[in-house]
Coordinates of C-alpha atoms and ligand atoms in Angstrom, one line a residue:
X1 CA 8.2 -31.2 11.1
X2 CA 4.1 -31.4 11.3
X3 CA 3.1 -28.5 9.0
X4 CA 1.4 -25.8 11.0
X5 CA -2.3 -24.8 10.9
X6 CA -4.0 -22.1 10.0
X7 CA -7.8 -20.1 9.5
X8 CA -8.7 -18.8 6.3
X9 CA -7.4 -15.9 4.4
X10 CA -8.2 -14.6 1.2
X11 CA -5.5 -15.1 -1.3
X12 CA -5.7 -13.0 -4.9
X13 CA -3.7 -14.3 -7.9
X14 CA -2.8 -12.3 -10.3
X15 CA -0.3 -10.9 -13.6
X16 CA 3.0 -11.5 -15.4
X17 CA 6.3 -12.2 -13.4
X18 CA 4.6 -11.3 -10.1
X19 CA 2.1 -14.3 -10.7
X20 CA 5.3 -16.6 -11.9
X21 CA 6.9 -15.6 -8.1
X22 CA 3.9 -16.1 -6.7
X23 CA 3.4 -20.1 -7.8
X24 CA 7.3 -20.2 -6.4
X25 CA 7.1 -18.4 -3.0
X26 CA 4.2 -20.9 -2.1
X27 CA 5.6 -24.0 -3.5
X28 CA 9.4 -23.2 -2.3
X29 CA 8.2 -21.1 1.3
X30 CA 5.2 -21.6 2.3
X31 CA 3.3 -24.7 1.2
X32 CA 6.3 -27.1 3.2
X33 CA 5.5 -25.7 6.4
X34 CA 2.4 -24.3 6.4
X35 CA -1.3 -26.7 6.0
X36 CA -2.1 -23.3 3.8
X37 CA -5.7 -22.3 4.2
X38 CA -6.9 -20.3 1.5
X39 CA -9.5 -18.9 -0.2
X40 CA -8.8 -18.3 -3.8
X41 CA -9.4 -16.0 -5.6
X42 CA -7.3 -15.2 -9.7
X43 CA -7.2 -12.0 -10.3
X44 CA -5.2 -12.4 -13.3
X45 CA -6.4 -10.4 -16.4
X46 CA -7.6 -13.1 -18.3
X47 CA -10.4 -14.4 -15.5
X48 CA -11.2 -11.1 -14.7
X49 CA -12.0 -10.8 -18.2
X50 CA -14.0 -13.6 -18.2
X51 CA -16.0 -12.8 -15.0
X52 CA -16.6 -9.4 -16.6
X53 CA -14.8 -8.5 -13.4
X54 CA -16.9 -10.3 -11.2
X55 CA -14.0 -11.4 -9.4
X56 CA -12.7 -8.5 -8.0
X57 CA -15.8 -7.9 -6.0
X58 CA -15.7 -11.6 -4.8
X59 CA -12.5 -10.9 -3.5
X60 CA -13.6 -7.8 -1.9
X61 CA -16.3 -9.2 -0.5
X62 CA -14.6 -12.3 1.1
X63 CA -11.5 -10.0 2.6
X64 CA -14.9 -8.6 4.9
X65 CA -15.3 -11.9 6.5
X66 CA -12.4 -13.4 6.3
X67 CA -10.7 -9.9 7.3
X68 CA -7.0 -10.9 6.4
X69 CA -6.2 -11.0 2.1
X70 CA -3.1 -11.4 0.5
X71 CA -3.1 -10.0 -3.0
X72 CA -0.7 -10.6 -6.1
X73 CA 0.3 -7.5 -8.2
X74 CA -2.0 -7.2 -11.2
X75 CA -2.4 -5.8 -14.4
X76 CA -4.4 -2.4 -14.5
X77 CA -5.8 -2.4 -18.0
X78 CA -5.0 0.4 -20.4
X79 CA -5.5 0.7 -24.2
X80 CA -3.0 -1.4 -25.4
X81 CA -3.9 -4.3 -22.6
X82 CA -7.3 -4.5 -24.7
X83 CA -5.5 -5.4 -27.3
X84 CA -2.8 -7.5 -26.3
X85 CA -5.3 -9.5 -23.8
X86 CA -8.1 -9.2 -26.1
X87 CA -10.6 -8.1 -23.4
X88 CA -14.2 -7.3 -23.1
X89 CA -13.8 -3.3 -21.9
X90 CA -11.0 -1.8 -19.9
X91 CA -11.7 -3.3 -16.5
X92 CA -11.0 -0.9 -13.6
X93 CA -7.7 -1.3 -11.4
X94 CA -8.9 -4.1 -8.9
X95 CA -6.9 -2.4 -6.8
X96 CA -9.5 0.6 -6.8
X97 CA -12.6 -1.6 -6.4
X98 CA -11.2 -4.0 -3.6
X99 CA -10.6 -0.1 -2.2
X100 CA -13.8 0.8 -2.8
X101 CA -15.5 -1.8 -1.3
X102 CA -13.3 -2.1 1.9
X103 CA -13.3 1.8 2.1
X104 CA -9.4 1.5 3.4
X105 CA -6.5 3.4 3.1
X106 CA -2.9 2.1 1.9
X107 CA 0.2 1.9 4.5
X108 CA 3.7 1.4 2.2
X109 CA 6.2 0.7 4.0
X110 CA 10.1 -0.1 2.9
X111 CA 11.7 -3.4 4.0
X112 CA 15.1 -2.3 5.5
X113 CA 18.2 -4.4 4.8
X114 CA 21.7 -3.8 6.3
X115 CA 24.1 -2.6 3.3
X116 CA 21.3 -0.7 2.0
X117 CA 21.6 2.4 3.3
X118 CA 18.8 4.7 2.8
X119 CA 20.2 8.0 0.8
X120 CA 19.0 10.1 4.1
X121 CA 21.4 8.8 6.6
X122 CA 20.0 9.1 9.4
X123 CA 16.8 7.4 8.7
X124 CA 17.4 3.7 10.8
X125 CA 13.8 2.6 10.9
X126 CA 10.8 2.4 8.1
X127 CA 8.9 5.4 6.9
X128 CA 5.2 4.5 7.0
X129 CA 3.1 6.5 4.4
X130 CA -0.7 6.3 5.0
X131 CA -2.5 8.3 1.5
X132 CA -6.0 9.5 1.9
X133 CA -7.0 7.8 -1.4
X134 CA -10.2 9.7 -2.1
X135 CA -11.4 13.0 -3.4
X136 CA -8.9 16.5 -3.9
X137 CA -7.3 17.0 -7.0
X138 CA -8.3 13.3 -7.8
X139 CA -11.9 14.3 -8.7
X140 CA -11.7 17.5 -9.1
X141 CA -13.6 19.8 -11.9
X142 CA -11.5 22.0 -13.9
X143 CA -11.8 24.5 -16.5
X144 CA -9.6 27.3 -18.6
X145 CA -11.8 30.1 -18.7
X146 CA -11.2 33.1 -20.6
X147 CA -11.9 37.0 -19.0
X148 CA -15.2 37.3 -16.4
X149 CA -16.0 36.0 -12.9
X150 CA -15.5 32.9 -11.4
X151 CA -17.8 31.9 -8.6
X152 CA -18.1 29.0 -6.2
X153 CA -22.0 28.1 -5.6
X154 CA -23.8 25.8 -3.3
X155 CA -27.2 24.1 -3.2
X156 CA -28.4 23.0 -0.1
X157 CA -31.1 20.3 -0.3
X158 CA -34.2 23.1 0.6
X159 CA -32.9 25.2 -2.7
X160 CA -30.7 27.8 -1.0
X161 CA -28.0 28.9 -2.6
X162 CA -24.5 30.4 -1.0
X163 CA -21.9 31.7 -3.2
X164 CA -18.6 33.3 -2.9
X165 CA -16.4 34.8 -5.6
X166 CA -13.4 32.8 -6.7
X167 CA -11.9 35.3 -8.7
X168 CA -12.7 37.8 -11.2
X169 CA -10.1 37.3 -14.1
X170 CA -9.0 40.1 -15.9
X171 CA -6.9 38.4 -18.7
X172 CA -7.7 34.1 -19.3
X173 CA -6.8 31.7 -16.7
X174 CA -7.5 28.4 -14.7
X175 CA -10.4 27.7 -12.3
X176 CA -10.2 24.4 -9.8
X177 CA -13.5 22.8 -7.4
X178 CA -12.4 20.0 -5.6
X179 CA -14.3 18.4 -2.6
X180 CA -14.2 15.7 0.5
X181 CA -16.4 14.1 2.5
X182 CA -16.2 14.0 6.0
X183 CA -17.4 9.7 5.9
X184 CA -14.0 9.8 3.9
X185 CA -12.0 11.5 6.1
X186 CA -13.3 9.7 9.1
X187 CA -12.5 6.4 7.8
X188 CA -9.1 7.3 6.4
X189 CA -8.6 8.8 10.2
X190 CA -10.2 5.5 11.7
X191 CA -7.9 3.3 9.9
X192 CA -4.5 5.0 11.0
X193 CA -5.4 5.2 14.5
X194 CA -6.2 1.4 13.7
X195 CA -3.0 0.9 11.9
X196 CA -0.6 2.6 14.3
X197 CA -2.1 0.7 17.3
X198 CA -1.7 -2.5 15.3
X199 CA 2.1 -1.4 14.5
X200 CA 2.5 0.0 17.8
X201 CA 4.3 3.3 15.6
X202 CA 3.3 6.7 16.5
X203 CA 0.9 8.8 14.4
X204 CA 2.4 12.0 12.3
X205 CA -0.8 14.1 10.3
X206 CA 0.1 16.8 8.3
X207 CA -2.0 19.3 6.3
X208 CA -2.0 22.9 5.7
X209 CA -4.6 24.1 8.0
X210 CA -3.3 27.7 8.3
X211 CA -3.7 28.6 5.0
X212 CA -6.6 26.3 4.4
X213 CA -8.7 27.5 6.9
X214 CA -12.1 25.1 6.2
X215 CA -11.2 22.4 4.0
X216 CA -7.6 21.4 5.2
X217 CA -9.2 22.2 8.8
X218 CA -11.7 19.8 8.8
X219 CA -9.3 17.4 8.4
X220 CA -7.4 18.4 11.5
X221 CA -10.4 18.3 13.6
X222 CA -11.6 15.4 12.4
X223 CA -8.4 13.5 13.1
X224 CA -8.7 15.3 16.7
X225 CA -12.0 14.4 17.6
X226 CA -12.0 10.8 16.8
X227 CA -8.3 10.5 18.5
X228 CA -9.5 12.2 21.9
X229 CA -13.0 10.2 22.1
X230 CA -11.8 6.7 21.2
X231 CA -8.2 6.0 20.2
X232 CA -6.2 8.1 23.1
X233 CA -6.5 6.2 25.6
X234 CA -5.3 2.7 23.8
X235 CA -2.5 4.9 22.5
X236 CA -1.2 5.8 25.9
X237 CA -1.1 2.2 27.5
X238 CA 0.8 1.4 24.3
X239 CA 2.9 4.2 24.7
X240 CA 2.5 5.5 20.9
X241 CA 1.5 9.4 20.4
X242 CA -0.7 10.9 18.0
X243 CA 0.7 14.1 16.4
X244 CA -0.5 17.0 14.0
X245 CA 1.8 19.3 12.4
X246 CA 2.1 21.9 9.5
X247 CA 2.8 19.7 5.9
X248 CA 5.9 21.9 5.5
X249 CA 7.1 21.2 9.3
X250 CA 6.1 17.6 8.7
X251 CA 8.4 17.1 5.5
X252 CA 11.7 19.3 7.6
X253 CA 11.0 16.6 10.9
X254 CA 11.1 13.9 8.3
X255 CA 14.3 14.6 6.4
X256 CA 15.9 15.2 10.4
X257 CA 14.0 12.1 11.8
X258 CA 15.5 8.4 12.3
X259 CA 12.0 7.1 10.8
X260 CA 9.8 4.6 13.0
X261 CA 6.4 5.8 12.2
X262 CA 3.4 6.7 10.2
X263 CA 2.7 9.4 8.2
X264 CA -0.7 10.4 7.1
X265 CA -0.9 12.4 4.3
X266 CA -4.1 13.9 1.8
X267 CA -4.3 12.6 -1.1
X268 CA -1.8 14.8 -3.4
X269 CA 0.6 14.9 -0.6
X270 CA 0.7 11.4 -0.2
X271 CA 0.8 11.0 -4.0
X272 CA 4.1 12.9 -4.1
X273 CA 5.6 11.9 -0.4
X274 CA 5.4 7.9 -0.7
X275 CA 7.1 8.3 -4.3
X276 CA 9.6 10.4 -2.2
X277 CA 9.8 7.9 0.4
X278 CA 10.8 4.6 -1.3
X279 CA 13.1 6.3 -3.4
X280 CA 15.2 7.3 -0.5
X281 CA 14.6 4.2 1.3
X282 CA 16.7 2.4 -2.2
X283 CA 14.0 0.6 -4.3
X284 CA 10.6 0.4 -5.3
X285 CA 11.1 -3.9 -5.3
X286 CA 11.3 -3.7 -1.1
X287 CA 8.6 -1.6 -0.7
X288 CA 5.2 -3.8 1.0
X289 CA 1.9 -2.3 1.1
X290 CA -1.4 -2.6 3.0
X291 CA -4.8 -1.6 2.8
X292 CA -6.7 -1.3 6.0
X293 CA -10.3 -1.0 6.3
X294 CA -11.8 1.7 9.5
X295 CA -13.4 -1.6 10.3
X296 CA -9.6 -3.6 10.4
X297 CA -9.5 -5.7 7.5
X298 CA -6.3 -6.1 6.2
X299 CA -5.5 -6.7 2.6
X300 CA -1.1 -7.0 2.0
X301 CA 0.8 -7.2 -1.4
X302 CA 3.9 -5.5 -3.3
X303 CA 3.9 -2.0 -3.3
X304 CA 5.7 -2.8 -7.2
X305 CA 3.6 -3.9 -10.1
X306 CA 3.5 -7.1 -12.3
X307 CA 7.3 -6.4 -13.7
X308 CA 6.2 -6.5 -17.1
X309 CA 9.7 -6.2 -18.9
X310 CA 11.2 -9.1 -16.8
X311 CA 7.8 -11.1 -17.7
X312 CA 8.6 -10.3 -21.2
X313 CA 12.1 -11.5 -21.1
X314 CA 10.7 -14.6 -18.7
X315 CA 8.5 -15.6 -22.1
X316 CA 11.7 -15.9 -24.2
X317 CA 12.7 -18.1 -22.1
X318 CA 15.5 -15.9 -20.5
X319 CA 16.3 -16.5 -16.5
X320 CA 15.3 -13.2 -14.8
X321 CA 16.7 -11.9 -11.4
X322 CA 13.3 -10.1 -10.4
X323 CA 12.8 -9.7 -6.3
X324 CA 10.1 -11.8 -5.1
X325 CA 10.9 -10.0 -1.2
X326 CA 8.4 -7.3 -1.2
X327 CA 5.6 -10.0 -2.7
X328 CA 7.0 -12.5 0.7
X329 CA 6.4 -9.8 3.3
X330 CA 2.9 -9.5 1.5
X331 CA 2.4 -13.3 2.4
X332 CA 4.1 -12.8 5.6
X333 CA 2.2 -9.1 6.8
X334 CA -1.3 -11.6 6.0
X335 CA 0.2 -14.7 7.9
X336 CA 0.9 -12.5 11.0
X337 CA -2.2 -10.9 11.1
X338 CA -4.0 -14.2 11.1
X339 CA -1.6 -15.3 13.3
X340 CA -2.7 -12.2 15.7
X341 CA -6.2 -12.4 15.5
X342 CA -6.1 -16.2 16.2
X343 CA -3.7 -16.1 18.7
X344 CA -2.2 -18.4 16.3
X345 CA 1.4 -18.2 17.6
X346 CA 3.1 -20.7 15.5
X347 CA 1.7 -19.2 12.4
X348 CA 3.1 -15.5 13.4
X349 CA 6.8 -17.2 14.2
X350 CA 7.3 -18.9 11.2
X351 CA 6.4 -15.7 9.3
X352 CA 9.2 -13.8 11.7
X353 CA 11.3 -16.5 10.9
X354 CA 10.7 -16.4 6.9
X355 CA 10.7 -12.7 7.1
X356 CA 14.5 -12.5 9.2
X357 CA 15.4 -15.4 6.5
X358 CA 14.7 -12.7 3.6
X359 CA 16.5 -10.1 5.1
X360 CA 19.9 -12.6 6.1
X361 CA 20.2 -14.6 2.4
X362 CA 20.5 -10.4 1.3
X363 CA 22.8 -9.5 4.1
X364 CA 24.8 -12.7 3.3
X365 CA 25.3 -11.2 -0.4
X366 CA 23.2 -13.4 -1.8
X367 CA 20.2 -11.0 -3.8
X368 CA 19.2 -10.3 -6.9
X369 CA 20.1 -7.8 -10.0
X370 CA 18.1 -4.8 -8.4
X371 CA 20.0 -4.6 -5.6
X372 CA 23.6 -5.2 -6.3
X373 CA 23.9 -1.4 -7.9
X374 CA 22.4 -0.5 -4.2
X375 CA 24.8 -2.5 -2.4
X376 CA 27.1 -1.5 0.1
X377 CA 27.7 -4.1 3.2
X378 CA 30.5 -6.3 3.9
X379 CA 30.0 -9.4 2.1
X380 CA 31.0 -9.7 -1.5
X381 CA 27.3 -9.2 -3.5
X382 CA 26.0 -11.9 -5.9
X383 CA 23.3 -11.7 -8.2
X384 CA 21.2 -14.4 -8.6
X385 CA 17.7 -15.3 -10.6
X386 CA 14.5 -15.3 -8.9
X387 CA 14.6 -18.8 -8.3
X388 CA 18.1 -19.4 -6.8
X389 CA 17.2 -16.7 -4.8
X390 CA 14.6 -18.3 -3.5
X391 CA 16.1 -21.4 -2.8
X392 CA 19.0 -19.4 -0.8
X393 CA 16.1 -17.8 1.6
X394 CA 14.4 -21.1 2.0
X395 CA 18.1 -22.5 2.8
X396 CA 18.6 -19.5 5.2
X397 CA 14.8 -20.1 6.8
X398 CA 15.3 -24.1 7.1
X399 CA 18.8 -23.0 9.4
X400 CA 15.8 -21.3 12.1
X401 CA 13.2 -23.6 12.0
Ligands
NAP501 P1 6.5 -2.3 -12.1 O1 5.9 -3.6 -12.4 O2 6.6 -1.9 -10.7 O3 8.0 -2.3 -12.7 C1 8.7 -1.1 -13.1 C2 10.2 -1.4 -13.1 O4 10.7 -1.4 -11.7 C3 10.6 -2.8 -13.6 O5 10.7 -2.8 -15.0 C4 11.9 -3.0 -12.9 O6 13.0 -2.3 -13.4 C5 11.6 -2.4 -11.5 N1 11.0 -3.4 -10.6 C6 9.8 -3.3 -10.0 N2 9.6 -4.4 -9.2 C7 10.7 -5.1 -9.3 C8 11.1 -6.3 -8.6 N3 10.3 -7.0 -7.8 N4 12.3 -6.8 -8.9 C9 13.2 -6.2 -9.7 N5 12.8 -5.0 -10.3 C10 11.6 -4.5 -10.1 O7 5.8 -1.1 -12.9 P2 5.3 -0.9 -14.4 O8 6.2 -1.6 -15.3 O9 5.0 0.5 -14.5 O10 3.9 -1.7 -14.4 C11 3.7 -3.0 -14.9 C12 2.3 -3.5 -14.7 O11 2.0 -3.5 -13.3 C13 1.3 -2.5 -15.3 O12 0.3 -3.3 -16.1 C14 0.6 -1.9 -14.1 O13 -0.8 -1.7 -14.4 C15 0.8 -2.9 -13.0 N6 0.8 -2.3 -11.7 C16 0.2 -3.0 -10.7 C17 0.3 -2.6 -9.4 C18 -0.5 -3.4 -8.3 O14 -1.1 -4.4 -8.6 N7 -0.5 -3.0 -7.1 C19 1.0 -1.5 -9.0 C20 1.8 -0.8 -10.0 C21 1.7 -1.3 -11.3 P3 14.0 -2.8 -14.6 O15 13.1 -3.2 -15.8 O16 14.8 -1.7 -14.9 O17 14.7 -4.0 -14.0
MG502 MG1 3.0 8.9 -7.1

């Protein structure tokens, strides 16, 4: 078979296990069939270090022109990764500065298997999560104060002041100011109108505008204005609907709801829902995530991080049985949006075809350690290790092609 060509994307190495599946997804998957065009970038610790980080901006910056990235899960430094890596300064997440720089939002999404059976039953189809990543309880300034009155006070840029009273306390207590920015909630809006039209899913929103009667409203209006002026038409010849209801409505329609779309959340809610989300969908290891820029660019990877205790265990030279499916469907989400902007139709087939290869090897009974406990379906489950796994999907993806 001639391998099939392709345009650019940006491709971001990057830590531990993850960065072990990653050589073997492209060796074993990708690299046979594919004339793979990318741009590289490592994003493992130890360049970063030695960029002083540089790296992650690179990346960034190339995901802008190229407008398609496929990223690796990577370490997000704490104390004891100073040590153990021996680094300059704890560099941020580059998770947060590719965000940053793309000013996108993150779509998770769970990879539905048959014999897996989400713990709410009547959920058939993927749950979409879209978190506003920016501002709210985030960045918010906080203090315990002790008797006396707590105001909220605001400048404008000519020097006037407007002030309301929070609360006067009577005994000690807590005091909260957190803030948006409507660029911020324009962009998050812009890029689930984006996403859903992409997905062809319909758009949930859901806030608590009742109670919240300016900040949580702005957020509501915002979403309506920019729907009605330039995303309702599109919608309607793709027959998709926008919809904004009540946070506490939202989660009730959820729990009742067969799945099939995308929920947009603020920031906590999102926080708490998409951990809410995967659980019930079964496991954090076929969860796929994307961040989309208001401008569509698309950056894909593993909603799971750099499975540091199978790495560990990898390094003693023991076989591990970690999932390399959700850091596939990153390679595969990337390779069909290339694919789609190209009008490369080869390119988005074989990544159908790799993606339904996944999802058969597991429905076979073939799968690893992670989901065995989760199992349920016909076939008698087998647990392999990474690598015989990965040889059973590229057995199962040779059978299409
Ligand atoms: P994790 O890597 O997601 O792993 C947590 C646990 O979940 C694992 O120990 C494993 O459980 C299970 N698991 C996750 N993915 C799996 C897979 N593909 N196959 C099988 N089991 C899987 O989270 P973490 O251990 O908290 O974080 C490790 C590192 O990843 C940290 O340095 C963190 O900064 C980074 N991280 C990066 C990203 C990202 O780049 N997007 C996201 C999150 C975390 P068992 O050990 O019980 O088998
Ligand atoms: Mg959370």
């Amino acid at each position: 078979m001639e391998k099939i060509k392709m345009n650019t994307i940006v491709e971001m190495d990057g830590d531990e296990m993850t960065r072990i599946l990653w050589k073997m997804i492209k060796d074993e998957l990708l690299a046979p069939y594919i004339e793979l065009n990318t741009e590289y970038y490592d994003l493992g610790l130890k360049h970063r270090d030695e960029t002083d980080d540089r790296v992650s901006v690179e990346a960034a910056e190339a995901i802008k022109k190229y407008r398609v990235g496929v990223k690796c899960a990577t370490i997000t430094p704490n104390a004891q990764r100073v040590e153990e890596y021996n680094l300059k300064q704890m560099w941020k997440s580059p998770n947060g500065t590719i965000r940053a720089i793309l000013d996108g939002t993150v779509f998770r999404a769970p990879i539905l298997v048959n014999g897996i059976s989400p713990v709410v039953k009547n959920w058939k189809k993927p749950i979409t999560i879209a978190r506003h990543a920016y501002g709210d309880v985030y960045k918010a300034t906080e203090m315990r104060v002790p008797e006396g009155k707590a105001e909220l006070v605001f400048t404008d840029r000519d020097g006037k002041e407007t002030r309301e009273t929070v609360y006067d306390y009577e005994c000690p207590g807590v005091l909260q100011g957190m803030f948006n920015k409507d660029s911020s909630i324009k962009s998050f809006a812009h890029s689930c109108f984006k996403y859903a039209l992409s997905t062809k899913q319909d758009l949930w929103f859901s806030a608590k505008d009742t109670i919240s009667k300016k900040y949580d409203q702005t957020f509501k209006l915002i979403f309506q204005d920019i729907f009605e002026k330039e995303y309702k038409e599109d919608f309607e010849k793709n027959g998709i609907t926008y919809f904004y209801t009540l946070i506490d409505d939202a989660v009730a329609r959820v729990i009742r709801s067969e799945g099939g779309y995308i929920w947009a959340c603020k920031n906590y809610d999102g926080d708490v829902m998409s951990d809410m989300v995967s659980t019930a969908f079964g496991s954090l290891a076929m969860m796929t995530s994307v961040l989309v820029s208001p401008d569509g660019n698309y950056e894909y990877e593993a909603a799971h991080g750099t499975v540091t205790r199978h790495y560990y265990r990898y390094l003693k030279g023991e076989t591990t049985s970690t999932n390399p499916i959700a850091t596939v469907f990153a390679w595969t989400g990337a390779l069909k949006k290339r694919g789609e902007l190209d009008g490369n139709e080869k390119l988005t087939a074989f990544a159908e075809k790799l993606e339904k290869a996944c999802i058969d090897t597991v429905e076979s009974g073939l799968m690893t350690k992670d989901l065995v406990g989760l199992w349920e379906g016909e076939a008698k489950a087998v647990a392999l290790s990474s690598e015989e796994f990965i040889k059973a999907i590229k057995a199962q993806l040779e059978k299409a092609l």
